[in-house]
């Protein structure tokens, strides 16, 4: 058993137990392992140890690593900020889900550059913590943004993503996650949509996220160990 397998199994057990504790079906929660800063050889070990879904946050880094991992991961998720001049580099990597769309402009540019037959699954990143350093649209703008993006024929909006406040105050973090869940429900009711994904929860707060309805967890260091210098 390699070290990654041990850590993955430990985290999977915690996810499973937390889901049951809150009356949720553990099978409805996807665990995405964030492999940013980790070299390809290390990611291969983690995949051999049971990692199926991987996530990267920088286009240039993904462009270097993802082609070398073709055929061995189950899904590749992109979770980082996207500058419009990087879209052409990201799309050929065929991300299964882009978590970090926060404007109509960005979605429109992606829509224009997708080949005819491709549908890109995305999430809308929402700034629920009010921390200015974070990307994401304001909660109040989210419905209007989605309304516009729904008109784009190659884009499929699957739900919302957020980063919880960086604090030890778990009540404050829970508020961020609850806000995202309530926002999705409200938007679905207003627009008549059935978006269901809530991407929230990282190494330090994924149990709180599960308690508030997370369907996708983004876990880096708790599985991969500390981040490496590039
Ligand atoms: C790095 C990163 C994570 C994972 O963080 P950990 O604390 O290492 O689990 C999750 N989401 C986003 C957007 C990230 O950039």
mmCIF file of C-alpha atoms and ligand atoms in Angstrom:
data_model
loop_
_atom_site.group_PDB
_atom_site.id
_atom_site.type_symbol
_atom_site.label_atom_id
_atom_site.label_comp_id
_atom_site.label_asym_id
_atom_site.label_seq_id
_atom_site.Cartn_x
_atom_site.Cartn_y
_atom_site.Cartn_z
ATOM 1 C CA UNK A 1 0.000 0.000 0.000
ATOM 2 C CA UNK A 2 1.592 3.338 -0.980
ATOM 3 C CA UNK A 3 1.335 6.396 1.248
ATOM 4 C CA UNK A 4 -1.309 7.971 -0.999
ATOM 5 C CA UNK A 5 -3.545 4.934 -0.809
ATOM 6 C CA UNK A 6 -3.437 5.168 2.977
ATOM 7 C CA UNK A 7 -4.348 8.846 2.994
ATOM 8 C CA UNK A 8 -7.074 8.436 0.369
ATOM 9 C CA UNK A 9 -8.691 5.622 2.289
ATOM 10 C CA UNK A 10 -8.593 7.657 5.481
ATOM 11 C CA UNK A 11 -10.221 10.651 3.799
ATOM 12 C CA UNK A 12 -12.796 8.446 2.028
ATOM 13 C CA UNK A 13 -13.723 6.956 5.384
ATOM 14 C CA UNK A 14 -14.167 10.426 6.896
ATOM 15 C CA UNK A 15 -16.282 11.520 3.918
ATOM 16 C CA UNK A 16 -18.402 8.389 4.227
ATOM 17 C CA UNK A 17 -18.931 8.723 7.988
ATOM 18 C CA UNK A 18 -19.671 12.439 7.804
ATOM 19 C CA UNK A 19 -22.199 11.901 5.023
ATOM 20 C CA UNK A 20 -24.012 9.262 7.071
ATOM 21 C CA UNK A 21 -23.935 11.470 10.165
ATOM 22 C CA UNK A 22 -25.820 14.166 8.246
ATOM 23 C CA UNK A 23 -28.258 11.758 6.617
ATOM 24 C CA UNK A 24 -26.649 11.965 3.201
ATOM 25 C CA UNK A 25 -25.840 9.261 0.660
ATOM 26 C CA UNK A 26 -22.009 9.054 0.480
ATOM 27 C CA UNK A 27 -22.248 8.071 -3.211
ATOM 28 C CA UNK A 28 -23.550 11.550 -4.054
ATOM 29 C CA UNK A 29 -20.270 13.171 -2.984
ATOM 30 C CA UNK A 30 -17.353 13.306 -5.433
ATOM 31 C CA UNK A 31 -13.833 13.589 -4.072
ATOM 32 C CA UNK A 32 -11.541 15.593 -6.373
ATOM 33 C CA UNK A 33 -7.880 15.420 -5.394
ATOM 34 C CA UNK A 34 -6.109 18.713 -6.030
ATOM 35 C CA UNK A 35 -2.708 17.876 -7.502
ATOM 36 C CA UNK A 36 -1.396 21.432 -8.025
ATOM 37 C CA UNK A 37 2.383 21.829 -7.548
ATOM 38 C CA UNK A 38 2.834 18.039 -7.457
ATOM 39 C CA UNK A 39 5.058 16.522 -10.147
ATOM 40 C CA UNK A 40 3.651 14.035 -12.673
ATOM 41 C CA UNK A 41 5.510 11.094 -11.082
ATOM 42 C CA UNK A 42 3.868 11.825 -7.722
ATOM 43 C CA UNK A 43 0.412 12.191 -9.295
ATOM 44 C CA UNK A 44 0.904 8.812 -10.985
ATOM 45 C CA UNK A 45 1.614 7.258 -7.582
ATOM 46 C CA UNK A 46 -1.506 8.856 -6.158
ATOM 47 C CA UNK A 47 -3.575 7.528 -9.068
ATOM 48 C CA UNK A 48 -2.079 4.066 -8.512
ATOM 49 C CA UNK A 49 -3.144 4.491 -4.874
ATOM 50 C CA UNK A 50 -6.773 5.131 -5.842
ATOM 51 C CA UNK A 51 -7.140 8.776 -6.863
ATOM 52 C CA UNK A 52 -9.651 9.015 -9.743
ATOM 53 C CA UNK A 53 -10.567 12.683 -10.050
ATOM 54 C CA UNK A 54 -7.759 15.226 -10.252
ATOM 55 C CA UNK A 55 -7.842 19.013 -10.122
ATOM 56 C CA UNK A 56 -5.376 21.680 -11.210
ATOM 57 C CA UNK A 57 -5.543 25.459 -10.782
ATOM 58 C CA UNK A 58 -3.036 26.858 -13.300
ATOM 59 C CA UNK A 59 -3.444 26.553 -17.046
ATOM 60 C CA UNK A 60 0.270 26.467 -17.804
ATOM 61 C CA UNK A 61 0.939 23.786 -15.215
ATOM 62 C CA UNK A 62 -2.020 21.703 -16.409
ATOM 63 C CA UNK A 63 -0.830 22.051 -19.991
ATOM 64 C CA UNK A 64 2.465 20.507 -18.982
ATOM 65 C CA UNK A 65 1.092 17.721 -16.761
ATOM 66 C CA UNK A 66 -2.309 16.596 -18.058
ATOM 67 C CA UNK A 67 -1.085 15.178 -21.420
ATOM 68 C CA UNK A 68 1.336 12.955 -19.498
ATOM 69 C CA UNK A 69 -1.511 11.550 -17.424
ATOM 70 C CA UNK A 70 -3.844 10.734 -20.323
ATOM 71 C CA UNK A 71 -5.748 7.499 -19.915
ATOM 72 C CA UNK A 72 -5.007 7.014 -16.228
ATOM 73 C CA UNK A 73 -7.256 9.551 -14.504
ATOM 74 C CA UNK A 74 -11.031 9.361 -14.573
ATOM 75 C CA UNK A 75 -11.769 13.091 -14.680
ATOM 76 C CA UNK A 76 -9.724 16.289 -14.848
ATOM 77 C CA UNK A 77 -11.224 19.329 -13.140
ATOM 78 C CA UNK A 78 -9.968 22.886 -13.543
ATOM 79 C CA UNK A 79 -10.402 24.949 -10.373
ATOM 80 C CA UNK A 80 -8.309 28.092 -10.868
ATOM 81 C CA UNK A 81 -8.698 31.596 -12.198
ATOM 82 C CA UNK A 82 -8.722 31.735 -16.013
ATOM 83 C CA UNK A 83 -7.304 34.667 -17.946
ATOM 84 C CA UNK A 84 -9.010 34.950 -21.323
ATOM 85 C CA UNK A 85 -5.712 34.568 -23.170
ATOM 86 C CA UNK A 86 -5.314 31.100 -21.624
ATOM 87 C CA UNK A 87 -8.653 29.670 -22.794
ATOM 88 C CA UNK A 88 -7.115 28.317 -25.989
ATOM 89 C CA UNK A 89 -4.593 26.386 -23.942
ATOM 90 C CA UNK A 90 -7.102 25.032 -21.438
ATOM 91 C CA UNK A 91 -9.791 23.700 -23.780
ATOM 92 C CA UNK A 92 -7.627 21.111 -25.625
ATOM 93 C CA UNK A 93 -6.990 19.485 -22.220
ATOM 94 C CA UNK A 94 -10.719 18.689 -22.186
ATOM 95 C CA UNK A 95 -11.515 19.513 -18.565
ATOM 96 C CA UNK A 96 -14.498 17.440 -17.429
ATOM 97 C CA UNK A 97 -15.584 20.343 -15.250
ATOM 98 C CA UNK A 98 -14.412 23.952 -14.917
ATOM 99 C CA UNK A 99 -15.223 25.149 -11.382
ATOM 100 C CA UNK A 100 -14.108 28.734 -11.693
ATOM 101 C CA UNK A 101 -16.296 30.698 -14.117
ATOM 102 C CA UNK A 102 -17.249 34.022 -12.570
ATOM 103 C CA UNK A 103 -18.395 36.216 -15.455
ATOM 104 C CA UNK A 104 -20.583 36.149 -18.555
ATOM 105 C CA UNK A 105 -17.591 37.424 -20.572
ATOM 106 C CA UNK A 106 -15.432 34.448 -19.655
ATOM 107 C CA UNK A 107 -18.213 31.940 -20.371
ATOM 108 C CA UNK A 108 -18.936 33.661 -23.695
ATOM 109 C CA UNK A 109 -15.307 33.426 -24.770
ATOM 110 C CA UNK A 110 -15.158 29.751 -23.854
ATOM 111 C CA UNK A 111 -18.413 29.145 -25.720
ATOM 112 C CA UNK A 112 -16.996 30.786 -28.852
ATOM 113 C CA UNK A 113 -13.845 28.715 -28.802
ATOM 114 C CA UNK A 114 -15.404 25.302 -28.246
ATOM 115 C CA UNK A 115 -15.644 23.007 -31.258
ATOM 116 C CA UNK A 116 -19.185 22.495 -32.618
ATOM 117 C CA UNK A 117 -19.790 19.118 -31.024
ATOM 118 C CA UNK A 118 -18.442 19.909 -27.565
ATOM 119 C CA UNK A 119 -20.424 20.840 -24.462
ATOM 120 C CA UNK A 120 -18.388 22.217 -21.582
ATOM 121 C CA UNK A 121 -19.600 21.542 -18.043
ATOM 122 C CA UNK A 122 -18.958 24.465 -15.706
ATOM 123 C CA UNK A 123 -19.687 25.770 -12.238
ATOM 124 C CA UNK A 124 -20.129 29.399 -11.288
ATOM 125 C CA UNK A 125 -17.653 30.487 -8.630
ATOM 126 C CA UNK A 126 -19.265 32.658 -5.978
ATOM 127 C CA UNK A 127 -17.450 34.786 -3.421
ATOM 128 C CA UNK A 128 -19.393 33.849 -0.298
ATOM 129 C CA UNK A 129 -16.848 35.028 2.262
ATOM 130 C CA UNK A 130 -16.474 38.652 1.170
ATOM 131 C CA UNK A 131 -12.706 38.224 1.251
ATOM 132 C CA UNK A 132 -11.415 40.645 -1.358
ATOM 133 C CA UNK A 133 -8.480 38.509 -2.425
ATOM 134 C CA UNK A 134 -10.806 35.829 -3.720
ATOM 135 C CA UNK A 135 -12.181 35.447 -7.199
ATOM 136 C CA UNK A 136 -15.826 34.703 -7.773
ATOM 137 C CA UNK A 137 -18.912 36.731 -8.489
ATOM 138 C CA UNK A 138 -20.994 38.353 -5.777
ATOM 139 C CA UNK A 139 -23.893 36.231 -4.488
ATOM 140 C CA UNK A 140 -26.340 38.947 -5.609
ATOM 141 C CA UNK A 141 -25.054 38.829 -9.190
ATOM 142 C CA UNK A 142 -25.082 35.072 -9.561
ATOM 143 C CA UNK A 143 -28.627 34.610 -10.830
ATOM 144 C CA UNK A 144 -28.257 37.288 -13.503
ATOM 145 C CA UNK A 145 -24.956 35.786 -14.646
ATOM 146 C CA UNK A 146 -26.429 32.293 -14.906
ATOM 147 C CA UNK A 147 -29.453 33.623 -16.781
ATOM 148 C CA UNK A 148 -27.076 34.917 -19.480
ATOM 149 C CA UNK A 149 -24.839 31.853 -19.520
ATOM 150 C CA UNK A 150 -27.836 29.536 -19.996
ATOM 151 C CA UNK A 151 -28.219 31.094 -23.455
ATOM 152 C CA UNK A 152 -24.772 29.855 -24.547
ATOM 153 C CA UNK A 153 -25.242 26.678 -26.559
ATOM 154 C CA UNK A 154 -21.955 24.947 -25.723
ATOM 155 C CA UNK A 155 -21.981 25.636 -21.995
ATOM 156 C CA UNK A 156 -23.726 23.515 -19.389
ATOM 157 C CA UNK A 157 -24.007 25.075 -15.938
ATOM 158 C CA UNK A 158 -23.992 22.270 -13.355
ATOM 159 C CA UNK A 159 -24.015 24.320 -10.150
ATOM 160 C CA UNK A 160 -21.940 26.574 -7.915
ATOM 161 C CA UNK A 161 -18.483 26.612 -6.356
ATOM 162 C CA UNK A 162 -17.045 28.532 -3.425
ATOM 163 C CA UNK A 163 -14.020 28.763 -1.164
ATOM 164 C CA UNK A 164 -14.913 29.013 2.519
ATOM 165 C CA UNK A 165 -13.468 31.767 4.638
ATOM 166 C CA UNK A 166 -9.913 31.081 5.811
ATOM 167 C CA UNK A 167 -10.479 31.084 9.568
ATOM 168 C CA UNK A 168 -10.648 28.744 12.542
ATOM 169 C CA UNK A 169 -14.193 29.938 13.174
ATOM 170 C CA UNK A 170 -16.189 26.982 11.869
ATOM 171 C CA UNK A 171 -19.512 28.805 12.236
ATOM 172 C CA UNK A 172 -18.287 31.474 9.821
ATOM 173 C CA UNK A 173 -17.211 28.820 7.307
ATOM 174 C CA UNK A 174 -20.540 27.023 7.634
ATOM 175 C CA UNK A 175 -22.330 30.292 6.878
ATOM 176 C CA UNK A 176 -20.431 30.575 3.590
ATOM 177 C CA UNK A 177 -21.374 27.027 2.617
ATOM 178 C CA UNK A 178 -25.009 27.474 3.661
ATOM 179 C CA UNK A 179 -25.167 30.652 1.605
ATOM 180 C CA UNK A 180 -24.035 28.727 -1.478
ATOM 181 C CA UNK A 181 -26.576 25.955 -0.921
ATOM 182 C CA UNK A 182 -29.442 28.415 -0.397
ATOM 183 C CA UNK A 183 -28.362 30.438 -3.411
ATOM 184 C CA UNK A 184 -28.445 27.370 -5.680
ATOM 185 C CA UNK A 185 -31.877 26.385 -4.407
ATOM 186 C CA UNK A 186 -33.232 29.887 -4.927
ATOM 187 C CA UNK A 187 -31.806 30.146 -8.441
ATOM 188 C CA UNK A 188 -33.190 26.737 -9.407
ATOM 189 C CA UNK A 189 -36.610 27.813 -8.165
ATOM 190 C CA UNK A 190 -36.528 31.109 -10.017
ATOM 191 C CA UNK A 191 -35.096 29.879 -13.298
ATOM 192 C CA UNK A 192 -36.764 26.458 -13.335
ATOM 193 C CA UNK A 193 -33.377 24.761 -13.598
ATOM 194 C CA UNK A 194 -32.149 21.565 -11.916
ATOM 195 C CA UNK A 195 -28.508 22.409 -11.244
ATOM 196 C CA UNK A 196 -27.302 20.217 -8.420
ATOM 197 C CA UNK A 197 -23.561 20.529 -7.895
ATOM 198 C CA UNK A 198 -22.106 22.361 -4.911
ATOM 199 C CA UNK A 199 -18.295 22.383 -5.064
ATOM 200 C CA UNK A 200 -17.158 23.361 -1.588
ATOM 201 C CA UNK A 201 -14.851 22.017 1.098
ATOM 202 C CA UNK A 202 -11.067 21.634 1.153
ATOM 203 C CA UNK A 203 -8.652 19.735 3.418
ATOM 204 C CA UNK A 204 -9.457 21.787 6.513
ATOM 205 C CA UNK A 205 -13.205 22.237 6.126
ATOM 206 C CA UNK A 206 -14.640 19.402 4.016
ATOM 207 C CA UNK A 207 -16.677 17.930 6.872
ATOM 208 C CA UNK A 208 -18.421 21.284 7.380
ATOM 209 C CA UNK A 209 -19.053 21.375 3.630
ATOM 210 C CA UNK A 210 -20.625 17.907 3.667
ATOM 211 C CA UNK A 211 -22.888 18.980 6.524
ATOM 212 C CA UNK A 212 -24.067 21.885 4.325
ATOM 213 C CA UNK A 213 -24.711 19.801 1.212
ATOM 214 C CA UNK A 214 -21.435 19.684 -0.764
ATOM 215 C CA UNK A 215 -21.538 17.328 -3.756
ATOM 216 C CA UNK A 216 -17.924 17.927 -4.840
ATOM 217 C CA UNK A 217 -14.988 18.211 -2.434
ATOM 218 C CA UNK A 218 -11.639 19.662 -3.536
ATOM 219 C CA UNK A 219 -8.981 18.129 -1.329
ATOM 220 C CA UNK A 220 -5.277 18.845 -1.813
ATOM 221 C CA UNK A 221 -2.816 18.613 1.060
ATOM 222 C CA UNK A 222 -4.761 16.069 3.143
ATOM 223 C CA UNK A 223 -4.168 13.547 0.345
ATOM 224 C CA UNK A 224 -1.131 14.802 -1.559
ATOM 225 C CA UNK A 225 0.910 16.138 1.368
ATOM 226 C CA UNK A 226 2.340 19.626 1.484
ATOM 227 C CA UNK A 227 2.627 21.584 -1.713
ATOM 228 C CA UNK A 228 5.927 21.646 -3.583
ATOM 229 C CA UNK A 229 7.810 24.634 -4.829
ATOM 230 C CA UNK A 230 7.502 24.881 -8.574
HETATM 231 C C1 LIG B 1 -5.569 24.471 -3.565
HETATM 232 C C2 LIG B 1 -7.034 24.490 -3.666
HETATM 233 C C3 LIG B 1 -7.804 23.545 -2.966
HETATM 234 C C4 LIG B 1 -7.211 22.474 -2.067
HETATM 235 O O1 LIG B 1 -6.707 23.031 -0.893
HETATM 236 P P1 LIG B 1 -6.187 22.103 0.320
HETATM 237 O O2 LIG B 1 -6.254 22.995 1.489
HETATM 238 O O3 LIG B 1 -4.793 21.708 -0.043
HETATM 239 O O4 LIG B 1 -7.079 20.946 0.427
HETATM 240 C C5 LIG B 1 -9.186 23.599 -3.121
HETATM 241 N N1 LIG B 1 -9.777 24.526 -3.894
HETATM 242 C C6 LIG B 1 -9.067 25.468 -4.564
HETATM 243 C C7 LIG B 1 -9.789 26.474 -5.385
HETATM 244 C C8 LIG B 1 -7.675 25.475 -4.468
HETATM 245 O O5 LIG B 1 -6.992 26.416 -5.121
#
